[in-house]
Coordinates of C-alpha atoms in Angstrom, one line a residue:
M197 CA -20.8 14.7 80.4
R198 CA -21.4 18.3 79.6
T199 CA -20.2 19.6 83.0
P200 CA -16.6 18.0 82.8
L201 CA -16.3 19.2 79.2
I202 CA -17.1 22.7 80.2
V203 CA -14.6 22.8 82.9
S204 CA -11.8 21.3 80.8
V205 CA -12.4 24.0 77.9
A206 CA -12.5 26.7 80.7
L207 CA -9.2 25.6 82.0
H208 CA -7.5 25.4 78.6
A209 CA -8.8 28.8 78.0
I210 CA -7.3 30.3 81.1
L211 CA -3.9 28.6 80.5
A212 CA -3.8 29.9 76.8
C213 CA -4.5 33.5 78.2
F214 CA -1.7 33.1 80.7
V215 CA 0.8 31.9 78.1
V216 CA -0.1 34.6 75.9
T217 CA 0.5 37.3 78.7
L218 CA 3.9 35.8 79.4
T219 CA 5.0 36.1 75.7
V220 CA 3.9 39.7 75.5
V221 CA 5.2 41.0 78.8
E222 CA 9.0 41.9 78.3
A223 CA 11.6 40.1 80.2
P224 CA 13.0 42.1 83.2
P225 CA 16.4 44.0 82.3
Q226 CA 19.7 42.1 83.1
E227 CA 22.1 43.8 85.5
A228 CA 25.0 45.8 83.9
T229 CA 28.3 44.0 83.8
G230 CA 30.5 47.3 83.2
V231 CA 31.3 50.1 85.5
I232 CA 30.6 53.7 84.6
V233 CA 32.8 56.3 86.1
V234 CA 31.2 59.7 86.9
N235 CA 33.3 62.8 87.0
A236 CA 32.9 64.4 90.3
T237 CA 33.4 68.0 91.3
P238 CA 37.0 68.7 92.6
G239 CA 37.2 68.7 96.4
R240 CA 34.8 65.7 96.9
A241 CA 36.1 62.2 97.0
R242 CA 33.8 59.8 95.5
R243 CA 33.9 56.2 94.6
P244 CA 33.0 54.9 91.0
L245 CA 29.3 53.7 91.0
R246 CA 28.1 50.3 89.7
L247 CA 25.0 51.4 87.6
R248 CA 22.4 49.4 85.9
R249 CA 21.4 49.9 82.3
P250 CA 18.2 52.1 81.8
S251 CA 15.1 50.1 81.6
L252 CA 12.5 50.5 78.6
T253 CA 10.4 52.7 81.0
E254 CA 13.2 55.1 81.9
R255 CA 14.1 55.5 78.1
K256 CA 10.4 56.2 77.2
S257 CA 10.0 58.7 80.0
P258 CA 12.6 61.4 79.3
G259 CA 11.4 63.4 82.3
V260 CA 12.4 60.6 84.8
A261 CA 15.9 61.3 86.4
S262 CA 18.4 58.5 85.7
L263 CA 21.8 58.1 87.0
T264 CA 23.1 56.6 83.9
R265 CA 23.0 60.1 82.1
A266 CA 26.3 61.8 81.7
R267 CA 26.3 64.7 84.1
P268 CA 28.2 67.9 82.8
T269 CA 31.7 68.1 84.0
A270 CA 32.0 70.9 86.5
I271 CA 33.8 73.9 84.9
E272 CA 36.2 75.7 87.5
A273 CA 36.1 79.3 87.4
P274 CA 39.1 81.0 85.9
A275 CA 41.6 82.1 88.4
A276 CA 41.6 86.0 89.1
A277 CA 44.5 87.6 87.4
A278 CA 47.4 88.2 89.8
A279 CA 47.5 91.7 91.1
Q280 CA 50.1 93.8 89.4
M281 CA 52.9 94.5 91.9
S282 CA 55.2 97.5 91.4
P283 CA 59.0 97.2 92.5
V284 CA 59.6 98.6 96.2
H285 CA 62.7 100.0 97.5
V286 CA 64.6 97.1 99.2
P287 CA 67.9 98.7 100.4
R288 CA 70.9 96.4 100.8
P289 CA 72.7 95.7 104.1
R290 CA 76.0 97.4 103.0
A291 CA 74.0 100.6 102.3
N292 CA 72.3 100.5 105.6
V293 CA 75.6 100.2 107.4
A294 CA 77.1 103.0 105.3
A295 CA 74.1 105.3 105.8
A296 CA 74.1 104.7 109.6
Y297 CA 77.7 105.5 109.7
R298 CA 77.4 108.4 107.8
N299 CA 74.7 109.9 109.8
S300 CA 76.4 109.1 113.1
D301 CA 77.5 112.1 115.3
V302 CA 79.6 110.1 117.6
P303 CA 83.4 110.6 117.0
T304 CA 85.5 107.6 117.3
A305 CA 89.2 107.0 116.9
R306 CA 88.5 103.7 115.6
P307 CA 85.5 102.9 113.9
V308 CA 83.5 100.2 115.0
G309 CA 82.1 99.1 111.6
P310 CA 84.0 98.8 108.4
A311 CA 86.0 101.8 106.9
V312 CA 84.2 103.6 104.2
L313 CA 85.1 106.0 101.4
D314 CA 83.0 108.9 100.5
G315 CA 81.5 109.8 97.2
A316 CA 81.5 106.2 95.6
P317 CA 78.2 105.5 93.7
E318 CA 76.6 102.3 94.6
D319 CA 73.4 100.4 93.8
N320 CA 71.1 100.9 96.7
G321 CA 68.6 98.3 95.7
L322 CA 65.2 98.2 93.5
R323 CA 63.5 101.6 93.3
S324 CA 60.2 102.3 91.7
G325 CA 60.3 104.5 88.9
G326 CA 63.7 103.4 87.5
G327 CA 65.4 106.3 89.1
P328 CA 69.3 106.6 89.3
S329 CA 70.7 104.9 92.5
E330 CA 71.8 107.4 95.3
T331 CA 75.5 108.2 96.1
V332 CA 76.5 106.6 99.3
R333 CA 79.8 105.8 101.1
R334 CA 81.3 102.8 99.7
V335 CA 82.5 100.2 102.2
A336 CA 86.3 99.4 101.9
E337 CA 87.5 96.0 101.1
P338 CA 89.3 94.2 104.1
T339 CA 92.9 94.1 104.2
P340 CA 94.1 90.7 102.9
R341 CA 95.9 88.3 105.3
G342 CA 98.7 85.7 105.3
R343 CA 101.1 86.0 102.0
A344 CA 98.7 88.4 100.3
G345 CA 98.6 91.0 103.2
L346 CA 102.4 90.6 103.6
A347 CA 102.9 91.4 99.8
M348 CA 100.5 94.4 100.2
S349 CA 102.2 95.8 103.1
T350 CA 105.6 95.6 101.5
Q351 CA 104.4 97.1 98.5
M352 CA 102.9 100.2 100.4
A353 CA 106.2 100.5 102.5
S354 CA 108.3 100.6 99.4
S355 CA 105.9 103.3 97.7
A356 CA 105.9 105.3 100.7
S357 CA 107.9 108.7 100.7
P358 CA 111.1 108.5 102.6
D359 CA 110.4 112.0 103.8
S360 CA 107.3 111.1 105.7
P361 CA 108.4 110.7 109.5
A362 CA 105.3 108.9 110.5
Q363 CA 105.6 106.2 107.8
T364 CA 109.4 105.8 108.3
A365 CA 108.9 105.2 112.2
G366 CA 106.3 103.0 111.5
L367 CA 108.6 100.5 109.6
E368 CA 110.9 100.2 112.7
L369 CA 110.4 96.9 114.6
K370 CA 110.5 97.6 118.2
T371 CA 111.0 95.1 121.0
P372 CA 109.3 95.0 124.4
L373 CA 112.6 96.1 125.9
D374 CA 112.8 99.0 123.4
L375 CA 109.4 100.2 124.5
I376 CA 110.2 100.1 128.1
A377 CA 113.5 102.0 127.3
E378 CA 111.7 104.6 125.6
N379 CA 109.2 105.0 128.4
V380 CA 112.0 105.4 131.0
L381 CA 113.8 108.1 128.9
R382 CA 110.4 110.0 128.6
S383 CA 109.6 109.8 132.3
Q384 CA 112.8 111.0 133.8
P385 CA 115.7 113.5 133.1
G386 CA 118.5 112.1 131.2
S387 CA 121.2 112.8 133.9
T388 CA 119.4 110.2 136.4
P389 CA 121.3 107.0 136.6
I390 CA 119.1 103.9 136.1
D391 CA 119.4 100.7 137.9
M392 CA 117.2 98.1 136.1
V393 CA 116.8 94.5 137.5
F394 CA 115.3 91.7 135.5
L395 CA 112.9 89.3 137.6
L396 CA 112.8 86.3 135.5
D397 CA 110.6 83.3 135.8
I398 CA 112.6 80.4 134.9
S399 CA 110.0 77.8 135.1
Q400 CA 110.0 75.0 132.3
S401 CA 108.0 77.0 129.9
M402 CA 110.0 80.0 129.9
Q403 CA 113.2 79.0 128.0
D404 CA 112.3 80.9 124.8
N405 CA 111.4 84.1 126.6
I406 CA 114.7 83.9 128.5
Y407 CA 116.6 83.6 125.2
A408 CA 114.6 86.4 123.9
V409 CA 115.4 88.8 126.9
A410 CA 119.0 88.2 126.2
R411 CA 118.8 89.0 122.6
H412 CA 116.9 92.2 123.1
L413 CA 118.9 93.5 126.1
E414 CA 121.8 94.9 123.7
G415 CA 119.1 97.1 121.9
M416 CA 118.0 98.4 125.2
A417 CA 121.5 99.3 126.3
T418 CA 122.2 100.9 122.8
R419 CA 119.3 103.2 123.4
F420 CA 120.5 104.4 127.0
D421 CA 123.9 104.8 125.5
A422 CA 122.6 107.0 122.8
H423 CA 121.2 109.5 125.5
D424 CA 124.4 109.2 127.7
V425 CA 122.5 107.6 130.5
D426 CA 124.3 105.8 133.3
F427 CA 122.8 102.4 133.0
Q428 CA 123.2 99.2 135.1
V429 CA 121.4 96.0 134.9
G430 CA 120.9 93.0 137.1
I431 CA 119.2 89.7 137.3
V432 CA 116.8 88.0 139.8
T433 CA 115.9 84.3 138.8
F434 CA 113.2 82.4 140.4
H435 CA 111.4 79.1 140.2
H436 CA 110.0 76.5 142.6
S437 CA 110.3 72.8 143.2
T438 CA 110.3 70.5 146.2
M439 CA 114.0 69.9 146.2
H440 CA 114.9 73.5 145.6
S441 CA 112.6 74.5 148.3
I442 CA 114.4 72.2 150.8
L443 CA 117.7 73.7 149.9
R444 CA 116.4 77.2 150.1
N445 CA 118.0 78.4 146.7
T446 CA 114.9 78.9 144.6
I447 CA 115.8 82.6 144.1
N448 CA 119.2 83.7 142.7
V449 CA 120.4 87.3 142.7
T450 CA 123.0 88.7 140.2
Q451 CA 123.8 92.3 141.6
L452 CA 123.8 95.4 139.3
T453 CA 126.6 95.7 136.7
D454 CA 127.3 98.0 133.7
D455 CA 128.7 94.9 131.9
V456 CA 125.5 94.0 129.6
S457 CA 127.6 91.2 127.7
K458 CA 128.2 89.5 131.0
V459 CA 124.5 89.8 131.9
R460 CA 123.4 88.5 128.4
K461 CA 125.9 85.5 128.7
K462 CA 124.5 84.5 132.1
L463 CA 120.9 84.5 130.7
R464 CA 121.9 82.2 127.8
G465 CA 123.2 79.8 130.6
V466 CA 119.8 79.8 132.5
K467 CA 118.3 76.4 132.5
C468 CA 114.5 76.5 133.2
S469 CA 112.6 73.9 135.2
G470 CA 109.9 73.5 137.7
G471 CA 107.2 76.0 138.5
E472 CA 107.3 79.4 140.0
K473 CA 106.3 81.6 143.0
A474 CA 106.6 85.2 141.9
L475 CA 105.3 86.8 145.0
N476 CA 108.3 85.3 146.9
A477 CA 110.6 86.5 144.2
I478 CA 109.5 90.1 144.2
M479 CA 109.9 90.3 148.0
E480 CA 113.2 88.6 148.1
A481 CA 114.5 91.2 145.2
V482 CA 113.1 94.1 147.2
H483 CA 115.4 93.1 150.2
R484 CA 118.5 91.7 148.5
V485 CA 119.2 94.0 145.5
K486 CA 121.6 96.8 146.2
F487 CA 120.5 99.9 144.3
R488 CA 122.8 102.9 144.0
D489 CA 122.1 106.2 145.9
G490 CA 120.1 108.8 143.6
A491 CA 119.4 106.1 140.9
S492 CA 116.2 105.4 139.6
R493 CA 114.9 102.1 140.8
R494 CA 113.2 99.6 138.3
F495 CA 112.0 96.1 138.1
V496 CA 111.2 94.5 134.8
F497 CA 109.0 91.6 135.9
V498 CA 108.9 88.7 133.1
T499 CA 106.5 85.6 133.6
D500 CA 104.2 83.6 131.4
E501 CA 102.1 82.5 134.6
Y502 CA 99.6 84.1 136.9
V503 CA 101.4 85.3 140.2
D504 CA 101.5 82.9 143.3
G505 CA 103.3 82.8 146.3
D506 CA 103.2 82.8 150.2
Y507 CA 102.9 86.7 150.5
P508 CA 99.7 88.6 150.2
K509 CA 99.6 90.6 147.1
R510 CA 98.8 94.0 149.1
E511 CA 101.9 93.3 151.1
V512 CA 104.1 93.1 148.0
S513 CA 102.6 96.1 146.3
G514 CA 103.3 98.1 149.7
A515 CA 106.9 96.9 149.8
L516 CA 107.5 98.1 146.2
Y517 CA 105.9 101.4 147.0
R518 CA 108.0 102.1 150.1
S519 CA 111.1 101.2 148.2
R520 CA 110.2 103.7 145.4
I521 CA 110.6 100.9 142.8
H522 CA 109.1 101.3 139.5
V523 CA 107.7 98.1 137.8
D524 CA 107.5 97.1 134.2
V525 CA 105.7 94.0 133.6
I526 CA 106.1 91.5 130.5
G527 CA 103.6 89.0 131.6
M528 CA 100.0 87.9 131.6
D529 CA 96.8 89.8 131.4
E530 CA 95.6 89.8 135.1
P531 CA 94.7 92.6 137.5
F532 CA 97.7 92.2 139.8
Q533 CA 100.3 92.4 137.1
R534 CA 98.6 95.2 135.3
S535 CA 98.3 97.1 138.7
L536 CA 102.0 96.6 139.5
A537 CA 102.8 98.7 136.2
A538 CA 100.1 101.2 136.6
Q539 CA 100.6 102.1 140.1
S540 CA 104.5 102.8 139.5
G541 CA 104.3 104.5 136.2
G542 CA 105.5 101.5 134.4
M543 CA 104.3 99.5 131.3
W544 CA 102.5 96.3 131.0
I545 CA 103.3 94.1 127.9
P546 CA 101.9 90.8 127.0
I547 CA 104.5 88.1 127.3
A548 CA 103.6 86.7 123.8
S549 CA 105.0 89.9 122.3
L550 CA 108.6 88.9 123.5
T551 CA 109.0 86.1 121.0
S552 CA 106.7 87.2 118.2

């Protein structure tokens, strides 16, 4: 009986000690339900951490590291003060152009750059020390165009002195035929008769140019009459089409006459059509025009096309040279037309100036 009793008492005693121990020992801490965001230093991407609350042991031991303690926020070092910068000399483009033009030793009749005026003060850019800007040559303002330019030209012409021959001569409007007449008068004695034949391209695009020749011919004759020059004029018209090539009448020659009004009337009646073969017309005129003995032989070649035809250009130039015919050209800017005028002492004038 005593043995079971002792065993029972011992078991109850052990059970009582176990219960007492459970009540004394602290329950384990619960997991944190919140999120604590820790400020990270700039430049490092970190995610917010889920941290647990500090345990009793951690709170009692201050020397133990804990992630729950607030870390000091990193203090950025103050940025270095910007370096003090002093103004530097930055010249403007206009000043550079003026200085380069001023220091150039190359003489030019027509400046490549803009015109300049001496002695005009102009700001030459930022300068350290705040000194005064140097004196440079000021770039002149460009001449206005359109109505403003026309008004300025008219005002300058009205204010010009009538005693100045250069200014007065500049106001005179000269046609291409006036320029040719002046060149003829300068290049030969006044007593030499002049036989002048107009070689006219009467293709479809030339109608306005033919009318312009008829208008300006009177002015040319007046210049020759003013110098008592014996002047005669003739016409050679040429164009090309299939039908006219079959009939062989693509080139018409009107012989020389001193009746300028008759020639002008004939020019006004010209009907332009088809294309042109200029080389054929020149060769035909060399052989068919009847010049006077002792007269200065001249052709005025008028076309708005590049030359074409059945004759080589060298052969045409040789025929003109052997016949001692001077050629003035109112035409296109091509080597052959320019050489026709240059080789015989004539003038080359762009066709656009005839109607402008």
